[in-house]
Amino acid sequence: MTQTPLASAPSSTPAPASGAPVTTRARTALRALAIVACLPYIVLKAAWVSGSHLGIPDGSSLLDHRTTMIVANSGSVLMDGAVVVIALLLTQPWGRRVPAWLLVLPMWVATGLLLPIMAGYPLQLLVQALGGEITSSAESTRPFLDQWVFAVVYPGFIIQGLALGTLFALYAKDRWGHLWRGALRDLPASPTAPALRACAVAASLTALIPGTMHLLWATGSTAGLNAALIAESNSGSHVVDAVDVLFAAAAVAGVLLLAFRRNSALPLRIPLALAWGGSGAVGCWGGWMGLAALSSVDDLAHRPTAAVVLTYAVQMLVGTLVLALGAYFLAERAAGTRPPSGLRA
């Protein structure tokens, strides 16, 4: 995320360190862990692109469109390969010289795609352990992937998220940590506060659309779902929708706390973290699921309904808007805390 020019920042705010962060033994280990965690997914996707059916049962819909499968899996390999690049960037001295947006935007996307899996997959396993059903009846008649694929790939995603998230938190603290020190009540008055509040309210009201739909689906409603999604609805899908509701709520809470600061002793890093994680999960996961839905337009049973398309489109809008608001807030704060020596953050 970026940040806002808050007119006058406390002079006691220390300037950011100018030197490159030291790659400690712990960071090196985290980097290796993040990279190794990418391998199962990359190897599996590369095998599918080359024509292997490893982990894909006969009759799977993945085998229906060979060209689409190649394009989609090649893109997935590139995305997971980007995790390797980010891990290196976060732990090498040259990473401090990378423009902020060139790191923050891919990291926001990675956060948004990994967080729902990190939260949803363990919860699905818990629901299954308690007797819930996470394999749909539709999958039993036409299986999508062998179950061992999820057991191999999803833990890898969770490890990626934990390792990469920790590295980014350390990197961000080294480079921009001065921007979120203190509490909400310590923020100086800003001439742009009314505009920020208006945009925050607009984003929150807009988030009611996907939030309401996911809440309905999480409680078992089939409103707005196509035949395929109704057939696939079970305890596992309800968990996924419940997680979507929680991330939408996190994004809204974060941006409203930043806009309506009041006299709160809440540390500034908490609403920023809520806005960062919530907006990423809402926007990026909405975009990912929207693309998946639109790729099924040729299949009548899987053809997305207007409600599904609208839900994911609005999710993308909400996520992008909250990201933009957070970026402006931090850009304004950076301008207000910039040291007179002209040192770069």
Short mmCIF file of C-alpha atoms in Angstrom, two decimals:
data_model
loop_
_atom_site.label_atom_id
_atom_site.label_comp_id
_atom_site.label_asym_id
_atom_site.label_seq_id
_atom_site.Cartn_x
_atom_site.Cartn_y
_atom_site.Cartn_z
CA MET A 1 0.00 0.00 0.00
CA THR A 2 1.01 3.59 -0.41
CA GLN A 3 0.17 6.55 1.85
CA THR A 4 -1.34 10.15 2.24
CA PRO A 5 0.19 13.61 2.86
CA LEU A 6 -1.06 14.47 6.32
CA ALA A 7 -0.43 18.11 6.65
CA SER A 8 1.70 18.15 9.75
CA ALA A 9 3.31 15.09 11.23
CA PRO A 10 4.96 15.03 14.62
CA SER A 11 8.55 16.12 14.43
CA SER A 12 9.45 13.26 16.73
CA THR A 13 8.76 10.72 13.99
CA PRO A 14 12.13 9.23 13.12
CA ALA A 15 13.34 9.15 9.55
CA PRO A 16 13.50 5.83 7.78
CA ALA A 17 16.83 4.10 7.74
CA SER A 18 18.76 4.80 4.57
CA GLY A 19 20.82 1.64 4.52
CA ALA A 20 19.79 -1.62 2.91
CA PRO A 21 18.24 -4.20 5.24
CA VAL A 22 20.54 -6.97 6.38
CA THR A 23 19.57 -10.42 5.15
CA THR A 24 19.63 -12.32 8.44
CA ARG A 25 19.79 -16.08 8.79
CA ALA A 26 16.07 -16.14 9.63
CA ARG A 27 15.17 -14.19 6.50
CA THR A 28 17.30 -16.47 4.39
CA ALA A 29 15.48 -19.48 5.82
CA LEU A 30 12.10 -17.88 5.16
CA ARG A 31 13.13 -17.11 1.59
CA ALA A 32 14.16 -20.72 1.02
CA LEU A 33 10.90 -21.93 2.57
CA ALA A 34 8.81 -19.68 0.31
CA ILE A 35 10.66 -20.84 -2.80
CA VAL A 36 10.53 -24.53 -1.93
CA ALA A 37 6.80 -24.25 -1.18
CA CYS A 38 6.24 -23.10 -4.78
CA LEU A 39 7.75 -26.22 -6.31
CA PRO A 40 4.84 -28.70 -5.99
CA TYR A 41 2.43 -26.30 -7.69
CA ILE A 42 4.87 -25.28 -10.43
CA VAL A 43 5.88 -28.88 -11.17
CA LEU A 44 2.28 -30.04 -11.31
CA LYS A 45 1.16 -27.18 -13.57
CA ALA A 46 4.18 -27.64 -15.87
CA ALA A 47 3.32 -31.34 -16.16
CA TRP A 48 -0.24 -30.51 -17.19
CA VAL A 49 0.96 -28.01 -19.77
CA SER A 50 3.25 -30.67 -21.24
CA GLY A 51 0.31 -33.07 -21.60
CA SER A 52 0.48 -35.14 -18.42
CA HIS A 53 -2.76 -36.11 -16.68
CA LEU A 54 -1.10 -36.50 -13.28
CA GLY A 55 -3.76 -35.93 -10.64
CA ILE A 56 -6.50 -35.39 -13.26
CA PRO A 57 -9.07 -38.22 -13.31
CA ASP A 58 -10.72 -39.43 -16.50
CA GLY A 59 -13.80 -37.37 -17.32
CA SER A 60 -12.56 -34.22 -15.57
CA SER A 61 -13.72 -30.93 -17.07
CA LEU A 62 -10.06 -29.91 -17.16
CA LEU A 63 -9.64 -32.23 -20.14
CA ASP A 64 -12.44 -30.65 -22.16
CA HIS A 65 -10.50 -27.69 -23.56
CA ARG A 66 -6.81 -28.40 -24.10
CA THR A 67 -5.87 -24.90 -25.30
CA THR A 68 -7.62 -23.18 -22.41
CA MET A 69 -5.90 -25.52 -19.99
CA ILE A 70 -2.47 -24.73 -21.44
CA VAL A 71 -3.04 -20.97 -21.30
CA ALA A 72 -4.50 -21.02 -17.78
CA ASN A 73 -1.81 -23.28 -16.34
CA SER A 74 1.00 -21.36 -18.03
CA GLY A 75 -0.33 -18.20 -16.41
CA SER A 76 -0.48 -19.98 -13.05
CA VAL A 77 3.16 -21.04 -13.38
CA LEU A 78 4.18 -17.45 -14.07
CA MET A 79 2.20 -16.21 -11.06
CA ASP A 80 3.81 -18.71 -8.70
CA GLY A 81 7.18 -17.95 -10.29
CA ALA A 82 6.60 -14.32 -9.30
CA VAL A 83 6.58 -15.47 -5.68
CA VAL A 84 10.19 -16.57 -6.13
CA VAL A 85 11.13 -13.14 -7.51
CA ILE A 86 9.34 -11.35 -4.67
CA ALA A 87 11.05 -13.55 -2.07
CA LEU A 88 14.44 -12.62 -3.53
CA LEU A 89 13.53 -8.94 -3.74
CA LEU A 90 12.48 -8.87 -0.07
CA THR A 91 15.80 -10.31 1.12
CA GLN A 92 18.44 -8.73 -1.12
CA PRO A 93 20.03 -5.28 -0.78
CA TRP A 94 18.93 -4.35 -4.31
CA GLY A 95 15.35 -4.87 -3.18
CA ARG A 96 15.47 -1.54 -1.34
CA ARG A 97 16.03 0.27 -4.63
CA VAL A 98 12.90 -1.11 -6.30
CA PRO A 99 10.12 1.51 -6.70
CA ALA A 100 7.45 1.01 -4.07
CA TRP A 101 4.60 0.34 -6.50
CA LEU A 102 6.59 -2.34 -8.34
CA LEU A 103 6.78 -4.37 -5.13
CA VAL A 104 3.57 -3.39 -3.36
CA LEU A 105 1.15 -4.16 -6.18
CA PRO A 106 2.35 -7.76 -6.83
CA MET A 107 2.53 -8.32 -3.08
CA TRP A 108 -1.04 -7.09 -2.68
CA VAL A 109 -2.16 -9.53 -5.37
CA ALA A 110 -0.24 -12.37 -3.72
CA THR A 111 -1.79 -11.48 -0.37
CA GLY A 112 -5.26 -11.40 -1.89
CA LEU A 113 -4.92 -14.79 -3.56
CA LEU A 114 -3.22 -16.59 -0.67
CA LEU A 115 -5.16 -15.29 2.34
CA PRO A 116 -8.52 -16.91 1.44
CA ILE A 117 -6.74 -20.26 1.01
CA MET A 118 -4.80 -19.83 4.24
CA ALA A 119 -8.03 -19.17 6.12
CA GLY A 120 -10.46 -21.34 4.18
CA TYR A 121 -8.60 -24.61 3.66
CA PRO A 122 -7.87 -25.34 7.36
CA LEU A 123 -11.47 -24.45 8.20
CA GLN A 124 -12.73 -26.83 5.52
CA LEU A 125 -10.58 -29.61 7.00
CA LEU A 126 -11.98 -28.80 10.44
CA VAL A 127 -15.55 -28.93 9.11
CA GLN A 128 -14.78 -32.27 7.46
CA ALA A 129 -13.32 -33.61 10.71
CA LEU A 130 -16.54 -32.61 12.47
CA GLY A 131 -18.62 -34.53 9.96
CA GLY A 132 -19.25 -31.88 7.33
CA GLU A 133 -19.18 -32.58 3.60
CA ILE A 134 -16.58 -30.79 1.47
CA THR A 135 -16.79 -33.00 -1.63
CA SER A 136 -19.87 -32.21 -3.71
CA SER A 137 -22.22 -34.75 -5.21
CA ALA A 138 -21.46 -33.26 -8.62
CA GLU A 139 -17.77 -34.10 -8.15
CA SER A 140 -18.59 -37.71 -7.40
CA THR A 141 -20.26 -38.09 -10.81
CA ARG A 142 -17.65 -36.05 -12.69
CA PRO A 143 -14.48 -35.62 -10.60
CA PHE A 144 -12.39 -32.49 -11.08
CA LEU A 145 -9.04 -33.41 -9.50
CA ASP A 146 -7.74 -36.28 -7.39
CA GLN A 147 -7.98 -35.36 -3.73
CA TRP A 148 -4.24 -35.78 -3.17
CA VAL A 149 -3.64 -32.75 -5.43
CA PHE A 150 -5.34 -30.44 -2.92
CA ALA A 151 -3.49 -32.11 -0.03
CA VAL A 152 -0.17 -31.33 -1.75
CA VAL A 153 -0.83 -27.92 -3.27
CA TYR A 154 -2.87 -26.12 -0.59
CA PRO A 155 -0.39 -26.65 2.28
CA GLY A 156 2.22 -25.27 -0.11
CA PHE A 157 0.11 -22.15 -0.58
CA ILE A 158 -0.24 -21.76 3.18
CA ILE A 159 3.54 -22.06 3.67
CA GLN A 160 4.08 -19.55 0.85
CA GLY A 161 1.70 -17.12 2.49
CA LEU A 162 3.26 -17.41 5.93
CA ALA A 163 6.85 -17.14 4.70
CA LEU A 164 6.23 -14.40 2.14
CA GLY A 165 3.97 -12.47 4.50
CA THR A 166 6.60 -12.52 7.23
CA LEU A 167 9.32 -11.39 4.82
CA PHE A 168 7.14 -8.56 3.54
CA ALA A 169 6.26 -7.43 7.07
CA LEU A 170 9.97 -7.28 7.97
CA TYR A 171 10.82 -5.49 4.73
CA ALA A 172 7.97 -3.00 5.13
CA LYS A 173 8.98 -2.28 8.72
CA ASP A 174 12.56 -1.56 7.60
CA ARG A 175 11.53 0.69 4.73
CA TRP A 176 8.22 2.28 5.74
CA GLY A 177 7.75 1.44 9.40
CA HIS A 178 7.84 5.11 10.44
CA LEU A 179 4.59 5.68 8.56
CA TRP A 180 2.39 3.57 10.84
CA ARG A 181 3.89 4.28 14.22
CA GLY A 182 1.54 5.61 16.84
CA ALA A 183 -2.20 5.43 17.32
CA LEU A 184 -5.16 6.73 15.32
CA ARG A 185 -5.59 9.64 17.73
CA ASP A 186 -2.02 10.76 16.96
CA LEU A 187 -2.83 11.45 13.31
CA PRO A 188 -2.79 15.16 12.50
CA ALA A 189 -5.74 16.92 10.93
CA SER A 190 -5.90 16.62 7.16
CA PRO A 191 -7.61 18.93 4.63
CA THR A 192 -8.54 15.86 2.57
CA ALA A 193 -10.28 14.09 5.48
CA PRO A 194 -13.84 14.84 4.21
CA ALA A 195 -13.03 13.33 0.80
CA LEU A 196 -11.46 10.26 2.42
CA ARG A 197 -14.54 9.79 4.59
CA ALA A 198 -16.91 10.10 1.65
CA CYS A 199 -14.94 7.55 -0.37
CA ALA A 200 -14.68 5.21 2.61
CA VAL A 201 -18.45 5.30 3.08
CA ALA A 202 -18.96 4.69 -0.65
CA ALA A 203 -16.63 1.69 -0.56
CA SER A 204 -18.38 0.31 2.52
CA LEU A 205 -21.85 0.64 1.02
CA THR A 206 -20.66 -0.97 -2.20
CA ALA A 207 -19.19 -3.86 -0.21
CA LEU A 208 -22.69 -4.66 1.05
CA ILE A 209 -23.49 -6.21 -2.34
CA PRO A 210 -20.89 -9.00 -2.37
CA GLY A 211 -21.01 -9.24 1.41
CA THR A 212 -24.75 -9.90 1.38
CA MET A 213 -24.55 -12.43 -1.45
CA HIS A 214 -21.75 -14.41 0.20
CA LEU A 215 -23.59 -14.31 3.51
CA LEU A 216 -26.68 -15.78 1.84
CA TRP A 217 -24.63 -18.51 0.18
CA ALA A 218 -22.76 -19.23 3.42
CA THR A 219 -26.06 -19.86 5.19
CA GLY A 220 -27.26 -22.29 2.53
CA SER A 221 -29.23 -20.05 0.20
CA THR A 222 -29.03 -20.83 -3.54
CA ALA A 223 -30.23 -17.40 -4.64
CA GLY A 224 -28.47 -16.31 -7.83
CA LEU A 225 -26.56 -19.58 -8.29
CA ASN A 226 -26.54 -21.66 -11.46
CA ALA A 227 -27.34 -25.37 -11.56
CA ALA A 228 -23.70 -26.43 -11.21
CA LEU A 229 -23.06 -24.24 -8.16
CA ILE A 230 -26.26 -25.46 -6.52
CA ALA A 231 -25.12 -29.06 -7.04
CA GLU A 232 -21.69 -28.23 -5.59
CA SER A 233 -23.11 -26.40 -2.57
CA ASN A 234 -22.09 -28.09 0.69
CA SER A 235 -20.36 -27.41 3.99
CA GLY A 236 -17.06 -26.77 2.24
CA SER A 237 -18.48 -24.13 -0.11
CA HIS A 238 -20.32 -22.50 2.80
CA VAL A 239 -17.00 -22.11 4.61
CA VAL A 240 -15.49 -20.39 1.56
CA ASP A 241 -18.40 -17.93 1.38
CA ALA A 242 -18.18 -17.25 5.13
CA VAL A 243 -14.48 -16.44 4.73
CA ASP A 244 -15.37 -14.04 1.89
CA VAL A 245 -17.77 -12.25 4.24
CA LEU A 246 -15.08 -11.93 6.91
CA PHE A 247 -12.55 -10.42 4.50
CA ALA A 248 -15.13 -7.95 3.17
CA ALA A 249 -15.84 -6.92 6.76
CA ALA A 250 -12.10 -6.54 7.42
CA ALA A 251 -11.66 -4.26 4.40
CA VAL A 252 -14.62 -2.11 5.44
CA ALA A 253 -13.49 -1.93 9.07
CA GLY A 254 -9.97 -0.94 8.08
CA VAL A 255 -10.94 1.87 5.73
CA LEU A 256 -13.63 3.27 8.06
CA LEU A 257 -11.21 3.32 10.99
CA LEU A 258 -8.71 5.26 8.89
CA ALA A 259 -11.35 7.71 7.68
CA PHE A 260 -13.18 8.26 10.99
CA ARG A 261 -10.25 8.33 13.38
CA ARG A 262 -12.02 9.72 16.42
CA ASN A 263 -9.95 9.78 19.58
CA SER A 264 -8.91 6.15 19.40
CA ALA A 265 -5.85 4.62 21.03
CA LEU A 266 -5.95 1.82 18.44
CA PRO A 267 -2.49 1.37 16.86
CA LEU A 268 -2.43 2.69 13.29
CA ARG A 269 -0.98 -0.56 11.97
CA ILE A 270 -4.19 -2.48 12.81
CA PRO A 271 -6.60 -0.65 10.45
CA LEU A 272 -3.88 -0.57 7.80
CA ALA A 273 -3.44 -4.35 8.09
CA LEU A 274 -7.22 -4.88 7.93
CA ALA A 275 -7.53 -2.69 4.85
CA TRP A 276 -4.52 -4.34 3.19
CA GLY A 277 -5.54 -7.94 3.76
CA GLY A 278 -9.26 -7.37 3.35
CA SER A 279 -9.02 -5.40 0.13
CA GLY A 280 -6.56 -7.88 -1.36
CA ALA A 281 -8.74 -10.91 -0.56
CA VAL A 282 -11.92 -9.21 -1.75
CA GLY A 283 -10.51 -7.69 -4.93
CA CYS A 284 -8.04 -10.32 -6.13
CA TRP A 285 -10.06 -13.37 -5.18
CA GLY A 286 -13.10 -11.74 -6.77
CA GLY A 287 -11.12 -11.25 -9.97
CA TRP A 288 -9.82 -14.84 -9.90
CA MET A 289 -13.26 -16.34 -9.33
CA GLY A 290 -14.80 -14.01 -11.88
CA LEU A 291 -12.36 -15.21 -14.54
CA ALA A 292 -13.11 -18.82 -13.61
CA ALA A 293 -16.84 -18.18 -13.91
CA LEU A 294 -16.56 -16.45 -17.27
CA SER A 295 -14.42 -19.27 -18.63
CA SER A 296 -17.47 -21.55 -18.27
CA VAL A 297 -19.81 -19.58 -20.55
CA ASP A 298 -19.88 -22.42 -23.10
CA ASP A 299 -21.20 -24.89 -20.54
CA LEU A 300 -24.91 -24.32 -19.90
CA ALA A 301 -24.88 -25.82 -16.40
CA HIS A 302 -21.80 -23.82 -15.39
CA ARG A 303 -22.73 -20.60 -17.19
CA PRO A 304 -22.49 -17.82 -14.57
CA THR A 305 -25.66 -16.02 -13.59
CA ALA A 306 -25.92 -12.24 -13.54
CA ALA A 307 -25.84 -12.34 -9.73
CA VAL A 308 -22.55 -14.26 -9.67
CA VAL A 309 -20.90 -12.01 -12.26
CA LEU A 310 -22.11 -8.89 -10.43
CA THR A 311 -20.86 -10.19 -7.09
CA TYR A 312 -17.33 -10.82 -8.33
CA ALA A 313 -17.21 -7.61 -10.38
CA VAL A 314 -18.23 -5.52 -7.37
CA GLN A 315 -15.67 -7.36 -5.25
CA MET A 316 -12.97 -6.22 -7.66
CA LEU A 317 -14.30 -2.67 -7.48
CA VAL A 318 -14.37 -2.66 -3.67
CA GLY A 319 -10.90 -4.15 -3.35
CA THR A 320 -9.41 -1.66 -5.80
CA LEU A 321 -11.14 1.29 -4.16
CA VAL A 322 -9.96 0.36 -0.67
CA LEU A 323 -6.43 -0.16 -2.00
CA ALA A 324 -6.52 3.27 -3.65
CA LEU A 325 -7.76 4.90 -0.43
CA GLY A 326 -5.04 3.21 1.59
CA ALA A 327 -2.46 4.23 -0.99
CA TYR A 328 -3.55 7.85 -0.85
CA PHE A 329 -3.61 7.84 2.94
CA LEU A 330 -0.07 6.53 3.12
CA ALA A 331 1.19 8.83 0.37
CA GLU A 332 -0.18 11.79 2.32
CA ARG A 333 1.36 10.51 5.51
CA ALA A 334 4.69 9.99 3.77
CA ALA A 335 4.63 13.59 2.58
CA GLY A 336 3.88 14.75 6.12
CA THR A 337 6.67 12.70 7.71
CA ARG A 338 9.34 13.31 5.06
CA PRO A 339 12.59 14.32 6.76
CA PRO A 340 14.09 17.69 5.76
CA SER A 341 17.29 16.00 4.64
CA GLY A 342 15.39 14.59 1.65
CA LEU A 343 16.13 10.97 2.52
CA ARG A 344 14.02 8.59 0.46
CA ALA A 345 11.58 6.21 2.17
#
